């Protein structure tokens, strides 16, 4: 499948600059149209790569960046077909999350979004990880969906943004917790990406006691599931996800030398739940 923008990948900076001066709107429109094209070569190595390169080279206008940032956390992109069984839309949702990572990171340097615009994007995007139900990693013949990892990247980027609204932290923590109970076990290092969210959180001087309470709630829910449903496949999947995440979190805390009480609590729960 050949598109109008593929030749841009082969151009040098000056050629791209000249081309974008005349065709940037058409390029952006087609990139957005194919953001979730279910083909690894296309959505990952062409669309995502090219959008990022043009962003780094500052070949998008401020108006285009603002418009893109505001349209991505909507039902047409980040939440597209979230509630139905469509197998392809996860690529649109997941790569919309990655585009927002690019945009929010770049906004920290250039401040092309107003405070109100940035917070609108983050408020809307904060719901993604909790709501996403298609948690496949690599999909044979189609490439990476990796919605949990991309959603985690987005949350970590939000926490590092200067306009991040602190009241969204509970939403973020709920999103992380929700991933443990999506019905399958992590296969593609999702727990490491989720732990990076926590790593960013602990740099913000967030109250340690709230983090401890969150960890306790996670294991309380796991115990409730075991006591009410028994040793089902769903229970073991959740247990696997939680232990993988908590082990990663433990070493994250250990190496950061922060939140020692949380580290101790996590260690106790890991020891308790490693053997049944």
XYZ file of C-alpha atoms in Angstrom:
276
model
C 0.000 0.000 0.000
C 1.638 3.237 -1.160
C 0.544 6.546 0.345
C 1.187 10.186 -0.332
C 3.462 10.593 2.673
C 5.759 7.561 2.322
C 8.221 9.478 0.076
C 8.668 11.909 2.996
C 10.582 9.204 4.837
C 13.274 9.305 2.164
C 13.614 13.110 1.991
C 16.233 15.160 3.790
C 15.209 18.042 6.056
C 15.184 20.750 3.401
C 13.142 18.623 1.022
C 10.669 17.838 3.764
C 10.413 21.468 4.790
C 9.593 22.535 1.261
C 7.099 19.704 0.806
C 5.356 20.391 4.108
C 4.971 24.075 3.338
C 2.615 23.068 0.555
C 1.117 19.775 1.691
C 1.176 19.617 5.499
C -2.616 19.514 5.856
C -2.922 16.643 3.422
C -0.087 14.765 5.118
C -1.637 15.209 8.572
C -5.048 14.146 7.330
C -3.669 10.948 5.822
C -1.524 10.141 8.836
C -4.548 10.454 11.102
C -6.599 8.371 8.702
C -4.063 5.526 8.927
C -3.024 5.900 12.563
C -4.458 2.486 13.379
C -3.969 0.689 10.077
C -3.643 -2.970 11.111
C -0.268 -3.612 9.533
C 2.958 -3.405 11.533
C 4.983 -1.858 8.729
C 2.357 0.815 8.249
C 1.147 1.995 11.665
C 4.434 1.553 13.505
C 7.319 1.995 11.110
C 5.722 4.558 8.786
C 2.833 6.485 10.357
C 4.101 6.745 13.943
C 7.719 7.235 12.885
C 6.914 9.949 10.356
C 4.621 11.882 12.676
C 7.353 11.879 15.317
C 10.094 12.915 12.915
C 8.040 15.814 11.558
C 7.268 16.834 15.135
C 10.946 16.775 16.128
C 11.855 18.752 13.020
C 9.138 21.282 13.898
C 7.418 20.971 10.561
C 3.898 21.003 12.004
C 2.303 24.350 12.713
C 1.143 25.238 16.214
C -2.458 25.172 15.015
C -1.999 21.660 13.634
C -0.447 20.431 16.867
C -3.238 21.907 18.984
C -5.924 20.520 16.716
C -4.365 17.064 16.744
C -3.905 17.017 20.523
C -7.541 17.966 21.077
C -8.984 15.476 18.609
C -7.019 12.423 19.712
C -8.651 11.825 23.153
C -12.097 11.384 21.564
C -14.346 8.597 20.339
C -12.789 8.842 16.890
C -9.323 7.900 18.111
C -8.369 7.061 21.716
C -11.818 5.687 22.525
C -12.812 4.412 19.079
C -15.215 1.463 19.265
C -14.201 0.954 22.882
C -17.414 -0.840 23.824
C -17.843 -3.198 20.876
C -16.035 -6.326 19.698
C -14.235 -4.796 16.727
C -10.795 -6.452 16.561
C -9.044 -3.718 14.579
C -9.864 -0.556 16.524
C -7.398 -1.329 19.318
C -4.628 -0.252 16.955
C -6.248 3.153 16.507
C -6.743 3.516 20.252
C -3.282 2.313 21.216
C -1.396 4.403 18.671
C -3.509 7.435 19.509
C -2.110 7.021 23.022
C 1.432 6.987 21.613
C 0.789 10.088 19.527
C -0.422 11.832 22.678
C 2.818 10.803 24.409
C 4.704 12.580 21.634
C 2.505 15.667 21.830
C 2.471 16.057 25.613
C 6.227 15.507 25.805
C 6.785 18.079 23.063
C 4.400 20.498 24.773
C 6.683 20.479 27.812
C 9.352 22.067 25.606
C 7.327 24.339 23.343
C 4.124 25.013 25.330
C 1.936 25.073 22.246
C -1.081 24.096 24.373
C -2.682 26.472 26.830
C -2.994 25.198 30.379
C -6.706 24.611 29.811
C -6.078 22.679 26.581
C -3.360 20.524 28.147
C -5.569 19.701 31.114
C -8.512 18.877 28.855
C -6.329 16.358 27.012
C -5.077 14.807 30.242
C -8.490 14.619 31.891
C -9.918 12.812 28.882
C -6.893 10.565 28.345
C -6.691 9.558 32.008
C -9.709 7.265 31.483
C -8.139 5.223 28.691
C -6.235 2.533 30.537
C -9.154 1.641 32.786
C -11.612 1.403 29.892
C -9.464 -0.506 27.392
C -10.456 -4.185 27.237
C -8.325 -5.413 24.325
C -4.990 -6.017 26.005
C -3.244 -8.044 23.316
C 0.450 -7.369 22.921
C 1.890 -8.517 19.617
C -0.762 -9.605 17.115
C 0.551 -11.980 14.468
C 0.351 -10.462 11.001
C -0.716 -7.052 12.313
C 2.033 -5.964 14.680
C 1.912 -4.433 18.123
C -1.372 -3.476 19.721
C 0.218 -3.228 23.198
C -2.551 -1.081 24.612
C -1.501 -1.529 28.254
C 2.081 -0.506 27.538
C 1.088 2.467 25.397
C -1.540 3.527 27.914
C 1.053 3.333 30.679
C 3.463 5.458 28.629
C 0.727 8.047 28.285
C 0.011 8.143 32.025
C 3.706 8.505 32.882
C 4.034 11.366 30.397
C 0.997 13.078 31.885
C 2.457 12.894 35.392
C 5.619 14.611 34.154
C 3.703 17.452 32.508
C 3.828 20.818 34.333
C 0.068 21.274 33.987
C -0.873 17.819 35.261
C -3.984 18.127 37.489
C -3.209 16.350 40.804
C -6.823 15.269 41.191
C -6.246 12.794 38.353
C -3.870 10.628 40.407
C -6.696 8.420 41.777
C -7.945 7.931 38.213
C -4.459 6.870 37.145
C -4.103 4.456 40.046
C -7.497 2.971 39.250
C -6.393 2.540 35.646
C -3.289 0.632 36.700
C -5.289 -1.591 39.052
C -7.858 -2.313 36.354
C -5.200 -3.768 34.045
C -4.610 -6.621 36.477
C -8.149 -7.899 35.928
C -8.492 -7.761 32.147
C -8.790 -11.545 31.865
C -5.314 -12.428 30.599
C -1.805 -12.508 32.012
C 0.861 -10.019 30.956
C 3.072 -11.446 28.212
C 5.056 -8.518 26.820
C 6.596 -6.720 29.806
C 3.506 -4.636 30.451
C 4.326 -4.627 34.152
C 7.557 -2.717 33.493
C 5.736 0.025 31.635
C 3.120 0.239 34.401
C 5.842 0.487 37.024
C 7.246 3.479 35.159
C 4.012 5.293 35.937
C 4.636 4.687 39.619
C 8.269 5.690 39.191
C 7.113 9.031 37.855
C 4.486 9.346 40.576
C 6.984 8.990 43.420
C 9.005 11.907 42.039
C 6.022 14.202 42.603
C 6.060 13.917 46.413
C 2.749 12.078 46.316
C 1.769 10.887 49.844
C 3.352 7.520 50.626
C 0.428 6.463 52.786
C -1.941 6.754 49.817
C 0.312 4.473 47.767
C 0.391 1.971 50.629
C -3.400 2.039 50.839
C -3.599 1.422 47.091
C -1.322 -1.620 47.305
C -3.391 -2.998 50.182
C -6.576 -2.505 48.158
C -5.101 -4.408 45.208
C -4.317 -7.440 47.359
C -7.630 -7.153 49.206
C -9.413 -7.430 45.875
C -7.295 -10.443 44.928
C -8.135 -12.132 48.242
C -11.824 -11.367 47.771
C -11.719 -12.912 44.297
C -10.065 -16.090 45.596
C -12.476 -16.425 48.508
C -15.566 -15.942 46.339
C -14.577 -17.629 43.067
C -11.858 -20.052 44.048
C -8.711 -20.846 42.092
C -10.066 -19.984 38.661
C -8.028 -19.122 35.585
C -9.108 -15.504 36.010
C -7.767 -15.509 39.574
C -4.401 -16.895 38.517
C -4.122 -14.405 35.655
C -4.779 -11.524 38.050
C -2.341 -12.952 40.607
C 0.360 -13.291 37.937
C -0.154 -9.718 36.784
C -0.114 -8.314 40.300
C 2.986 -10.192 41.412
C 4.888 -9.249 38.269
C 3.962 -5.623 38.757
C 4.730 -5.605 42.485
C 8.129 -7.227 42.003
C 9.018 -4.597 39.431
C 7.685 -1.867 41.720
C 9.728 -3.246 44.617
C 13.003 -2.877 42.732
C 11.934 0.498 41.373
C 11.486 1.718 44.942
C 14.678 0.019 46.130
C 16.861 1.684 43.504
C 15.182 5.089 43.858
C 15.661 5.109 47.651
C 12.185 6.563 48.049
C 9.093 5.453 49.943
C 10.800 2.847 52.190
C 7.558 2.031 54.003
C 5.823 1.287 50.713
C 8.750 -0.900 49.712
C 8.366 -2.866 52.938
C 4.637 -3.338 52.462
C 5.118 -4.497 48.872
C 7.777 -6.970 50.020
C 5.465 -8.475 52.638
C 2.619 -8.969 50.155
C 4.949 -10.509 47.553
C 6.125 -13.025 50.132
C 2.561 -13.798 51.202
C 1.187 -14.344 47.703
C 4.151 -16.002 45.967
C 3.178 -19.358 47.489
C -0.467 -20.358 47.849
